[in-house]
Structure formats: structure tokens, C-alpha cells
mmCIF file of C-alpha atoms in Angstrom:
data_model
loop_
_atom_site.group_PDB
_atom_site.id
_atom_site.type_symbol
_atom_site.label_atom_id
_atom_site.label_comp_id
_atom_site.label_asym_id
_atom_site.label_seq_id
_atom_site.Cartn_x
_atom_site.Cartn_y
_atom_site.Cartn_z
ATOM 1 C CA MET A 1 11.730 32.098 -14.544
ATOM 2 C CA SER A 2 11.495 30.517 -11.321
ATOM 3 C CA SER A 3 12.526 27.076 -11.167
ATOM 4 C CA ARG A 4 8.579 26.424 -8.571
ATOM 5 C CA LEU A 5 7.647 27.550 -12.172
ATOM 6 C CA ILE A 6 9.104 25.686 -14.516
ATOM 7 C CA ASN A 7 8.241 22.585 -12.357
ATOM 8 C CA ILE A 8 4.928 23.463 -12.718
ATOM 9 C CA ILE A 9 4.979 24.406 -17.091
ATOM 10 C CA ILE A 10 7.041 20.955 -17.215
ATOM 11 C CA PRO A 11 4.580 19.010 -16.678
ATOM 12 C CA VAL A 12 1.919 21.265 -18.356
ATOM 13 C CA ILE A 13 3.808 20.832 -21.180
ATOM 14 C CA ALA A 14 4.585 16.607 -21.604
ATOM 15 C CA VAL A 15 0.420 16.647 -21.026
ATOM 16 C CA PHE A 16 0.391 18.797 -24.322
ATOM 17 C CA LEU A 17 2.826 17.031 -25.957
ATOM 18 C CA GLY A 18 1.517 13.568 -25.285
ATOM 19 C CA ILE A 19 -2.040 14.696 -26.854
ATOM 20 C CA LEU A 20 -0.445 16.162 -29.424
ATOM 21 C CA VAL A 21 1.345 12.684 -30.798
ATOM 22 C CA GLY A 22 -1.988 11.217 -29.664
ATOM 23 C CA THR A 23 -3.436 13.288 -32.453
ATOM 24 C CA ILE A 24 -0.543 12.605 -34.652
ATOM 25 C CA ILE A 25 -1.033 8.901 -34.141
ATOM 26 C CA MET A 26 -4.660 9.708 -34.847
ATOM 27 C CA VAL A 27 -4.189 11.155 -38.037
ATOM 28 C CA PHE A 28 -2.208 8.576 -39.285
ATOM 29 C CA SER A 29 -4.356 5.923 -38.508
ATOM 30 C CA GLY A 30 -7.397 6.825 -39.965
ATOM 31 C CA TYR A 31 -9.398 8.345 -37.325
ATOM 32 C CA SER A 32 -10.722 12.426 -36.913
ATOM 33 C CA PRO A 33 -9.043 13.518 -33.458
ATOM 34 C CA VAL A 34 -11.514 16.243 -33.349
ATOM 35 C CA GLU A 35 -14.171 13.956 -33.066
ATOM 36 C CA GLY A 36 -11.986 11.367 -30.690
ATOM 37 C CA TYR A 37 -11.372 14.269 -28.290
ATOM 38 C CA THR A 38 -14.705 15.499 -28.311
ATOM 39 C CA ALA A 39 -15.937 11.836 -27.907
ATOM 40 C CA LEU A 40 -13.134 11.945 -24.791
ATOM 41 C CA TRP A 41 -14.738 15.549 -23.538
ATOM 42 C CA ASN A 42 -18.325 14.162 -23.337
ATOM 43 C CA GLY A 43 -17.438 11.084 -21.867
ATOM 44 C CA ILE A 44 -15.931 13.130 -19.220
ATOM 45 C CA PHE A 45 -18.230 15.894 -18.440
ATOM 46 C CA GLY A 46 -21.032 14.967 -21.232
ATOM 47 C CA GLU A 47 -23.444 13.692 -18.408
ATOM 48 C CA ILE A 48 -23.679 13.417 -15.065
ATOM 49 C CA TYR A 49 -23.062 10.339 -14.326
ATOM 50 C CA TYR A 50 -19.709 10.170 -16.208
ATOM 51 C CA VAL A 51 -18.606 12.993 -14.051
ATOM 52 C CA GLY A 52 -19.884 10.781 -11.269
ATOM 53 C CA GLU A 53 -17.803 7.892 -12.579
ATOM 54 C CA THR A 54 -15.159 9.769 -13.226
ATOM 55 C CA ILE A 55 -14.555 11.361 -9.561
ATOM 56 C CA ARG A 56 -14.900 7.682 -8.119
ATOM 57 C CA GLN A 57 -12.204 6.652 -10.863
ATOM 58 C CA VAL A 58 -10.217 9.666 -9.501
ATOM 59 C CA THR A 59 -10.202 8.800 -5.674
ATOM 60 C CA PRO A 60 -7.922 5.331 -5.876
ATOM 61 C CA TYR A 61 -5.540 7.200 -8.086
ATOM 62 C CA ILE A 62 -5.263 9.914 -5.426
ATOM 63 C CA PHE A 63 -4.121 7.385 -2.587
ATOM 64 C CA ALA A 64 -1.981 5.378 -5.373
ATOM 65 C CA GLY A 65 0.100 7.853 -5.952
ATOM 66 C CA LEU A 66 0.140 9.525 -3.038
ATOM 67 C CA ALA A 67 1.815 6.325 -1.934
ATOM 68 C CA VAL A 68 4.732 6.681 -4.751
ATOM 69 C CA ALA A 69 5.073 10.156 -3.636
ATOM 70 C CA PHE A 70 5.711 9.555 -0.361
ATOM 71 C CA ALA A 71 8.092 7.073 -1.124
ATOM 72 C CA PHE A 72 10.051 9.281 -3.519
ATOM 73 C CA ARG A 73 10.283 12.261 -1.229
ATOM 74 C CA THR A 74 11.649 9.913 0.968
ATOM 75 C CA GLY A 75 14.220 8.475 -1.216
ATOM 76 C CA LEU A 76 12.134 5.030 -2.176
ATOM 77 C CA PHE A 77 10.822 3.448 -4.983
ATOM 78 C CA ASN A 78 7.685 1.299 -4.432
ATOM 79 C CA ILE A 79 6.869 -0.557 -7.427
ATOM 80 C CA GLY A 80 4.706 -2.703 -5.079
ATOM 81 C CA VAL A 81 1.581 -0.301 -4.352
ATOM 82 C CA GLU A 82 0.189 -2.379 -6.593
ATOM 83 C CA GLY A 83 0.400 -5.832 -4.272
ATOM 84 C CA GLN A 84 -0.262 -3.067 -1.326
ATOM 85 C CA LEU A 85 -3.516 -2.106 -2.748
ATOM 86 C CA ILE A 86 -4.588 -5.862 -3.527
ATOM 87 C CA VAL A 87 -4.096 -6.861 0.345
ATOM 88 C CA GLY A 88 -5.690 -3.438 1.670
ATOM 89 C CA TRP A 89 -8.575 -4.061 -0.528
ATOM 90 C CA LEU A 90 -9.007 -8.023 1.421
ATOM 91 C CA ALA A 91 -8.647 -6.432 4.703
ATOM 92 C CA ALA A 92 -11.048 -3.766 4.428
ATOM 93 C CA VAL A 93 -13.651 -6.359 2.775
ATOM 94 C CA TRP A 94 -12.971 -9.253 5.650
ATOM 95 C CA VAL A 95 -13.750 -6.946 8.498
ATOM 96 C CA GLY A 96 -16.931 -5.761 6.605
ATOM 97 C CA VAL A 97 -18.324 -9.063 6.059
ATOM 98 C CA SER A 98 -17.360 -10.751 9.385
ATOM 99 C CA PHE A 99 -18.521 -8.294 11.849
ATOM 100 C CA GLU A 100 -21.854 -7.028 12.659
ATOM 101 C CA LEU A 101 -21.258 -3.458 14.432
ATOM 102 C CA PRO A 102 -22.505 0.912 14.437
ATOM 103 C CA LYS A 103 -21.532 2.211 11.584
ATOM 104 C CA ILE A 104 -19.316 4.520 13.375
ATOM 105 C CA ILE A 105 -17.306 2.094 14.760
ATOM 106 C CA HIS A 106 -17.943 -0.632 11.812
ATOM 107 C CA LEU A 107 -16.689 2.074 8.693
ATOM 108 C CA PRO A 108 -13.550 3.518 10.526
ATOM 109 C CA LEU A 109 -12.470 -0.007 11.698
ATOM 110 C CA ALA A 110 -12.837 -1.483 7.840
ATOM 111 C CA ILE A 111 -10.364 1.838 6.532
ATOM 112 C CA LEU A 112 -7.695 1.122 9.330
ATOM 113 C CA ALA A 113 -8.043 -2.907 8.823
ATOM 114 C CA ALA A 114 -6.815 -1.593 5.036
ATOM 115 C CA ALA A 115 -4.467 0.986 5.916
ATOM 116 C CA VAL A 116 -2.666 -1.770 8.358
ATOM 117 C CA ALA A 117 -2.540 -4.456 5.846
ATOM 118 C CA GLY A 118 -0.956 -2.392 3.283
ATOM 119 C CA ALA A 119 1.307 -0.670 5.700
ATOM 120 C CA LEU A 120 2.556 -4.545 6.778
ATOM 121 C CA TRP A 121 2.899 -5.216 3.017
ATOM 122 C CA GLY A 122 5.339 -2.348 2.702
ATOM 123 C CA PHE A 123 7.151 -2.929 5.819
ATOM 124 C CA ILE A 124 8.814 -6.477 4.260
ATOM 125 C CA PRO A 125 10.570 -4.195 1.999
ATOM 126 C CA GLY A 126 11.090 -1.857 4.299
ATOM 127 C CA LEU A 127 12.839 -4.154 6.568
ATOM 128 C CA LEU A 128 15.165 -5.792 3.738
ATOM 129 C CA LYS A 129 16.198 -2.520 2.388
ATOM 130 C CA ALA A 130 17.110 -0.754 6.313
ATOM 131 C CA LYS A 131 18.616 -4.056 7.486
ATOM 132 C CA PHE A 132 19.924 -6.104 4.358
ATOM 133 C CA LYS A 133 20.380 -3.727 1.510
ATOM 134 C CA VAL A 134 17.845 -5.529 -0.672
ATOM 135 C CA HIS A 135 16.508 -2.719 -3.188
ATOM 136 C CA GLU A 136 12.872 -1.998 -2.796
ATOM 137 C CA VAL A 137 12.172 -1.974 -6.491
ATOM 138 C CA ILE A 138 13.017 -5.860 -6.675
ATOM 139 C CA VAL A 139 11.179 -6.952 -3.416
ATOM 140 C CA THR A 140 8.347 -4.985 -4.172
ATOM 141 C CA ILE A 141 7.667 -6.122 -7.807
ATOM 142 C CA MET A 142 7.732 -9.547 -6.430
ATOM 143 C CA MET A 143 5.302 -9.123 -3.754
ATOM 144 C CA ASN A 144 2.761 -7.504 -5.995
ATOM 145 C CA TYR A 145 2.186 -11.309 -7.229
ATOM 146 C CA VAL A 146 2.846 -12.958 -3.928
ATOM 147 C CA ALA A 147 -0.336 -10.000 -3.044
ATOM 148 C CA LEU A 148 -2.338 -11.778 -6.121
ATOM 149 C CA HIS A 149 -2.160 -15.283 -5.200
ATOM 150 C CA VAL A 150 -2.725 -15.414 -1.705
ATOM 151 C CA THR A 151 -5.369 -13.191 -1.829
ATOM 152 C CA ASN A 152 -7.179 -15.029 -5.012
ATOM 153 C CA ALA A 153 -6.144 -18.033 -2.198
ATOM 154 C CA ILE A 154 -7.744 -16.933 0.723
ATOM 155 C CA ILE A 155 -11.290 -15.587 -1.293
ATOM 156 C CA ARG A 156 -11.340 -19.229 -2.861
ATOM 157 C CA THR A 157 -11.105 -21.143 0.680
ATOM 158 C CA TYR A 158 -12.351 -19.102 3.044
ATOM 159 C CA LEU A 159 -15.006 -16.046 1.988
ATOM 160 C CA SER A 160 -16.299 -17.638 -0.755
ATOM 161 C CA GLU A 161 -18.702 -20.555 -1.096
ATOM 162 C CA SER A 162 -19.709 -21.126 -4.705
ATOM 163 C CA SER A 163 -18.779 -17.904 -6.842
ATOM 164 C CA ASP A 164 -15.347 -16.459 -7.153
ATOM 165 C CA ARG A 165 -16.449 -13.295 -4.944
ATOM 166 C CA THR A 166 -16.758 -12.317 -1.503
ATOM 167 C CA GLU A 167 -20.188 -11.516 0.092
ATOM 168 C CA ASN A 168 -21.108 -7.602 -0.415
ATOM 169 C CA VAL A 169 -20.141 -5.665 2.963
ATOM 170 C CA ALA A 170 -22.322 -4.920 5.269
ATOM 171 C CA GLU A 171 -24.194 -1.655 4.952
ATOM 172 C CA SER A 172 -22.625 -0.402 8.194
ATOM 173 C CA ALA A 173 -18.820 -0.939 6.293
ATOM 174 C CA SER A 174 -20.232 0.889 2.831
ATOM 175 C CA LEU A 175 -18.623 3.916 1.574
ATOM 176 C CA ALA A 176 -21.321 4.479 -1.176
ATOM 177 C CA SER A 177 -23.559 7.119 -0.538
ATOM 178 C CA PRO A 178 -27.135 6.711 -1.677
ATOM 179 C CA PHE A 179 -26.628 10.603 -1.976
ATOM 180 C CA PHE A 180 -24.111 10.883 -4.333
ATOM 181 C CA GLU A 181 -26.020 7.875 -6.533
ATOM 182 C CA THR A 182 -28.944 10.311 -7.309
ATOM 183 C CA LEU A 183 -27.082 13.372 -7.899
ATOM 184 C CA THR A 184 -24.771 11.809 -10.447
ATOM 185 C CA ASP A 185 -27.690 9.917 -11.942
ATOM 186 C CA TYR A 186 -26.779 6.383 -10.548
ATOM 187 C CA SER A 187 -22.993 6.220 -10.884
ATOM 188 C CA ARG A 188 -20.652 4.721 -8.388
ATOM 189 C CA MET A 189 -19.538 7.919 -6.931
ATOM 190 C CA HIS A 190 -18.946 7.631 -2.751
ATOM 191 C CA TRP A 191 -17.745 9.169 0.284
ATOM 192 C CA GLY A 192 -14.326 8.170 -0.121
ATOM 193 C CA ILE A 193 -13.606 11.165 -2.369
ATOM 194 C CA PHE A 194 -13.399 13.259 0.634
ATOM 195 C CA ILE A 195 -11.189 10.829 2.536
ATOM 196 C CA ALA A 196 -8.545 11.046 -0.522
ATOM 197 C CA LEU A 197 -8.183 14.460 -0.206
ATOM 198 C CA VAL A 198 -8.217 14.694 3.413
ATOM 199 C CA CYS A 199 -5.061 11.920 3.482
ATOM 200 C CA ALA A 200 -3.702 14.248 0.314
ATOM 201 C CA PHE A 201 -3.846 17.070 2.867
ATOM 202 C CA ILE A 202 -1.986 14.958 5.951
ATOM 203 C CA MET A 203 0.978 13.793 3.325
ATOM 204 C CA TRP A 204 1.493 17.627 2.745
ATOM 205 C CA PHE A 205 1.603 18.655 6.463
ATOM 206 C CA PHE A 206 3.488 15.435 7.810
ATOM 207 C CA LEU A 207 6.284 16.190 5.171
ATOM 208 C CA GLU A 208 6.478 19.726 4.824
ATOM 209 C CA LYS A 209 5.513 21.211 8.769
ATOM 210 C CA THR A 210 6.894 18.354 10.744
ATOM 211 C CA THR A 211 9.944 17.619 12.342
ATOM 212 C CA LYS A 212 9.634 13.401 11.839
ATOM 213 C CA GLY A 213 8.671 14.801 7.990
ATOM 214 C CA TYR A 214 11.839 16.830 7.310
ATOM 215 C CA GLU A 215 13.879 13.927 8.472
ATOM 216 C CA LEU A 216 12.394 11.746 6.275
ATOM 217 C CA ARG A 217 12.970 14.061 3.462
ATOM 218 C CA ALA A 218 16.778 14.318 4.228
ATOM 219 C CA VAL A 219 17.201 10.810 4.678
ATOM 220 C CA GLY A 220 15.739 10.815 1.059
ATOM 221 C CA PHE A 221 18.241 13.277 -0.314
ATOM 222 C CA ASN A 222 21.262 12.125 1.614
ATOM 223 C CA GLN A 223 21.592 8.732 3.755
ATOM 224 C CA HIS A 224 25.209 9.258 4.609
ATOM 225 C CA ALA A 225 24.856 13.037 5.488
ATOM 226 C CA SER A 226 21.843 12.061 7.746
ATOM 227 C CA GLN A 227 23.498 9.311 9.342
ATOM 228 C CA TYR A 228 26.394 11.905 10.171
ATOM 229 C CA ALA A 229 23.574 13.970 11.799
ATOM 230 C CA GLY A 230 22.367 11.348 14.086
ATOM 231 C CA MET A 231 18.963 10.471 12.281
ATOM 232 C CA ASN A 232 18.472 6.620 12.394
ATOM 233 C CA VAL A 233 17.980 5.792 8.529
ATOM 234 C CA GLY A 234 17.229 2.250 8.869
ATOM 235 C CA ASN A 235 14.244 3.482 10.771
ATOM 236 C CA ASN A 236 13.417 5.477 8.679
ATOM 237 C CA ILE A 237 13.597 3.737 5.815
ATOM 238 C CA ILE A 238 10.806 1.059 7.239
ATOM 239 C CA LEU A 239 8.699 4.168 8.665
ATOM 240 C CA SER A 240 8.528 5.568 4.848
ATOM 241 C CA MET A 241 7.656 2.184 3.559
ATOM 242 C CA VAL A 242 5.200 1.528 6.228
ATOM 243 C CA ILE A 243 3.452 4.965 5.284
ATOM 244 C CA SER A 244 3.614 4.636 1.862
ATOM 245 C CA GLY A 245 2.063 1.072 1.822
ATOM 246 C CA ALA A 246 -1.113 2.172 4.042
ATOM 247 C CA PHE A 247 -1.567 4.999 1.422
ATOM 248 C CA ALA A 248 -1.960 2.175 -0.899
ATOM 249 C CA GLY A 249 -4.049 0.100 1.248
ATOM 250 C CA LEU A 250 -6.171 2.486 1.378
ATOM 251 C CA ALA A 251 -6.787 2.617 -1.830
ATOM 252 C CA GLY A 252 -7.974 -0.755 -1.639
ATOM 253 C CA ALA A 253 -10.510 -0.078 0.723
ATOM 254 C CA MET A 254 -11.768 2.935 -1.857
ATOM 255 C CA GLU A 255 -12.454 -0.484 -4.269
ATOM 256 C CA GLY A 256 -13.316 -2.879 -1.801
ATOM 257 C CA LEU A 257 -15.742 -0.599 0.481
ATOM 258 C CA GLY A 258 -17.135 1.808 -2.033
ATOM 259 C CA THR A 259 -16.912 0.823 -5.822
ATOM 260 C CA PHE A 260 -17.250 -2.534 -5.833
ATOM 261 C CA GLY A 261 -18.463 -3.308 -2.214
ATOM 262 C CA TYR A 262 -16.686 -7.147 -2.430
ATOM 263 C CA ALA A 263 -13.561 -8.929 -3.173
ATOM 264 C CA SER A 264 -13.224 -11.527 -5.946
ATOM 265 C CA ILE A 265 -10.985 -13.778 -7.426
ATOM 266 C CA LYS A 266 -8.768 -11.892 -9.547
ATOM 267 C CA GLY A 267 -7.293 -12.764 -13.218
ATOM 268 C CA GLY A 268 -4.413 -10.343 -13.081
ATOM 269 C CA PHE A 269 -3.459 -6.566 -11.941
ATOM 270 C CA THR A 270 -5.968 -4.042 -11.247
ATOM 271 C CA GLY A 271 -3.722 -1.187 -12.743
ATOM 272 C CA VAL A 272 -4.593 1.167 -10.323
ATOM 273 C CA GLY A 273 -0.915 0.570 -8.274
ATOM 274 C CA PHE A 274 1.222 0.823 -11.384
ATOM 275 C CA ASP A 275 -1.207 4.143 -12.617
ATOM 276 C CA GLY A 276 -0.389 5.408 -9.538
ATOM 277 C CA ILE A 277 3.519 5.503 -10.615
ATOM 278 C CA ALA A 278 2.601 7.538 -13.132
ATOM 279 C CA VAL A 279 -0.130 9.850 -11.136
ATOM 280 C CA ALA A 280 3.133 10.668 -9.212
ATOM 281 C CA LEU A 281 5.658 11.401 -11.710
ATOM 282 C CA LEU A 282 2.637 13.881 -12.957
ATOM 283 C CA GLY A 283 1.986 15.545 -9.974
ATOM 284 C CA GLY A 284 5.788 16.201 -9.522
ATOM 285 C CA ASN A 285 5.284 13.749 -5.777
ATOM 286 C CA ALA A 286 3.406 16.927 -4.318
ATOM 287 C CA ALA A 287 0.227 16.437 -2.521
ATOM 288 C CA ILE A 288 -1.523 18.891 -4.773
ATOM 289 C CA GLY A 289 0.232 17.912 -8.061
ATOM 290 C CA VAL A 290 -0.783 14.008 -7.272
ATOM 291 C CA ILE A 291 -4.370 15.426 -6.768
ATOM 292 C CA LEU A 292 -4.465 17.141 -10.200
ATOM 293 C CA ALA A 293 -2.749 14.186 -11.927
ATOM 294 C CA ALA A 294 -4.995 11.680 -10.327
ATOM 295 C CA LEU A 295 -8.265 14.151 -11.930
ATOM 296 C CA LEU A 296 -6.478 14.113 -15.713
ATOM 297 C CA PHE A 297 -5.883 10.467 -15.614
ATOM 298 C CA GLY A 298 -8.851 9.205 -14.058
ATOM 299 C CA GLY A 299 -11.152 11.558 -16.402
ATOM 300 C CA LEU A 300 -8.976 10.138 -19.593
ATOM 301 C CA LYS A 301 -9.691 6.725 -18.413
ATOM 302 C CA ILE A 302 -13.117 7.049 -17.965
ATOM 303 C CA GLY A 303 -13.484 9.569 -20.953
ATOM 304 C CA ALA A 304 -11.923 6.593 -23.102
ATOM 305 C CA LEU A 305 -14.757 4.694 -22.690
ATOM 306 C CA ASN A 306 -16.942 6.802 -24.664
ATOM 307 C CA MET A 307 -14.512 6.790 -27.759
ATOM 308 C CA PRO A 308 -14.930 3.397 -29.673
ATOM 309 C CA LEU A 309 -19.167 4.705 -28.934
ATOM 310 C CA GLU A 310 -19.087 8.038 -30.419
ATOM 311 C CA ALA A 311 -16.183 8.592 -32.790
ATOM 312 C CA GLY A 312 -15.391 4.751 -33.639
ATOM 313 C CA VAL A 313 -12.259 5.630 -32.194
ATOM 314 C CA PRO A 314 -10.427 2.350 -30.115
ATOM 315 C CA ASN A 315 -10.042 3.465 -26.360
ATOM 316 C CA GLU A 316 -6.400 1.796 -26.290
ATOM 317 C CA LEU A 317 -5.548 5.232 -27.840
ATOM 318 C CA VAL A 318 -5.852 7.013 -24.487
ATOM 319 C CA ASP A 319 -3.206 4.282 -23.020
ATOM 320 C CA ILE A 320 -1.429 5.755 -25.379
ATOM 321 C CA ILE A 321 -1.624 9.256 -24.611
ATOM 322 C CA ILE A 322 -1.116 8.558 -21.361
ATOM 323 C CA ALA A 323 2.188 6.269 -22.035
ATOM 324 C CA LEU A 324 3.579 9.239 -24.052
ATOM 325 C CA ILE A 325 2.600 12.383 -21.450
ATOM 326 C CA ILE A 326 4.850 9.554 -19.043
ATOM 327 C CA PHE A 327 7.423 9.123 -21.634
ATOM 328 C CA PHE A 328 7.507 12.947 -21.585
ATOM 329 C CA VAL A 329 7.430 13.364 -17.904
ATOM 330 C CA ALA A 330 10.172 10.945 -17.308
ATOM 331 C CA SER A 331 11.987 12.967 -20.419
ATOM 332 C CA SER A 332 11.480 16.405 -18.087
ATOM 333 C CA TYR A 333 15.708 17.323 -18.702
ATOM 334 C CA MET A 334 14.958 17.844 -22.058
ATOM 335 C CA ILE A 335 12.049 20.226 -21.961
ATOM 336 C CA ARG A 336 13.972 22.017 -19.093
ATOM 337 C CA TRP A 337 17.105 22.702 -20.932
ATOM 338 C CA PHE A 338 15.035 23.500 -24.102
ATOM 339 C CA ILE A 339 13.337 26.305 -21.436
ATOM 340 C CA GLU A 340 16.463 27.806 -20.115
ATOM 341 C CA ARG A 341 17.775 27.578 -23.635
ATOM 342 C CA LEU A 342 14.543 29.858 -24.591
ATOM 343 C CA ARG A 343 15.127 32.220 -21.061
ATOM 344 C CA ASN A 344 19.514 32.686 -21.933
ATOM 345 C CA LYS A 345 18.643 33.904 -25.884
ATOM 346 C CA LYS A 346 15.784 36.220 -24.115
ATOM 347 C CA GLY A 347 18.300 37.055 -21.464
ATOM 348 C CA VAL A 348 21.287 37.815 -23.917
ATOM 349 C CA LYS A 349 18.481 40.351 -26.580
#
């Protein structure tokens, strides 16, 4: 069995084990696993509206997963995706409500503003890491809170008059699609899913097919060897965090320009940025893996809303299953060891 195949099998086993343990928890809690998972399935595929909502949820998950995965692939741990998403959300909405432009200019400009805002928010921990050796995990965690409260203050002070939210973005800056709304029984599915898929391809191509992508991965593997080979390690660390932040900012644009169409004062984090860590881990930090993991997590999040209605099962159980999946992915060494043992036994026979 090749290493590539093992890397594919491990996430599948992790998902299976997570669902299995979730089943056991349901049984001991007095709920029917059959009814629970049937309600979950129906909440994803039972109606065309749910399918549209699932795709809508998957869209920011892809971007958040790409942000975390890109940083991982280049040797960095970006815990600040949530904050970068929030500032990207605000930047996109600000452009969307502040200008009157043709759609061919206005929408790309709003999306670009989100990417730039996220990139700038990623630049700060990248610079501190490159120049002063400050660990990016500490800085990015703290900057999540800065992003949350600063954006709330900006919305409260400059972008809202009497309510706790901005105006809706102009039609020329909206990702909303009347075609998809009609097709999916007026779900909030929008054009952002196609942008997410394109960005996943761009990440794959950049990392796997370009010289700069190889250089970034090399720095991630071994900074000392890369520096000995003549690579500028500091600049590559900064660039990695900037690109990761740009992906996170785009996740915010999907929410601000697509799902909601406005920015509001938030009482807490959205959770999408933190879920992006799980998406990246389950997806093996690969572009196609991130897409598949985002589909799974997006489906679980939307389908969970139907579980209390049809089966009386608390939808928090899905959060437990997701946590278990992450646990088993993080424990992939044990799964890998078990597979190797089975392979060795077969080889002896």
C-alpha cells in the first residue's frame, strides 16, 4: 500500500470513527442513531433548499480551509483566519456600500478589498515572525480579538446610524444570484462557490507547479536548509502569511457580499475561521482535500439543524462528531501504525 493511498485512507477512517463514536453516544443518550442520521441526511439532501444552503455553507469553509492549509504547507500555523475573515468581511461590505460603480468593476473591487484586508491582517504576524521570531500562533490568536472589536467599533461609529448593522451592499457589489435562489427554492446559495473552486485550483497550481511555490514549501520543510540554498526565509514567511490571510479575507467577502449582504456588530466569533482548521486537517492540507472536507463539514452543519426537528436529537451532537473527527485526524499516527501492522502481517503470511 503506497503512502499516497494511506494518506487518503486515514481521513476516511477518521470520519468513520467519528460517526461510529457519535452513534455510541446517541445510543447511550437514549436517541435512535438511525433516526438521527436519517434526519441529518434529510437536512442535507431532503429538499433542494437544503442543498443550496449546504453549498452556501461550504463556500466560506473552502476559503478558510485553504487559508489554514496554505500556511501549514509552508511551515506556519495560522490561527488568525477568523480575524482575517472578519476584517475581509468589513472591507468588502465597506466597498459595497460606499461606491456606485458598474458591476463589472464594483464586485471585483469589493472582493479584492476583502483579500487585501485579510492579507494585511496576515502580514503583521508574518512580519513579527520573520523579523523578531515571535511565534505566529500567539500573535494570530490575539489579533482575532483585535479584529472582532475594531470592526465592531468601526461599524458602530461610521457605518451604521441607528441599528447594529450596515446598509445592504449595492446590487452591483452583490454575489447573490436570483438564478440560484429560484433553482434552490430561495436558499442563499450564491456565485461565490465558483470563486472558491477557482481559488482552490490556484492554490494547487501555485504550490505544486511554480518555482515560488516550491520555494515556500521548501522553507516550510526546513528553514535552515532553505537559507543555506540561498532562499530568503524571512520574505517567504511574510509572503506565506499574506497569501493565507488573503484566502481568509475572501471567506469574509463570501459572507458579506453573498450570504448576508451586510456587516453587523458581532457578539462573538463566527466560527468559520476556526472550523477552517478542521477542514484543512481533514483535507490533508491539499486543495482537493480541502474541498471534500468543506463539503463534509458544510453538510454536517446544515444537516444538524434538521436533527432536533425530525428525530429530537440535539444538533450539538454534530459538533461532538466533528470534534471526534478532528481528534482521530490528529491521532493519525495511531491509524497509520495500525495500517502498517496489518500490512506487515499480510507480508509475513
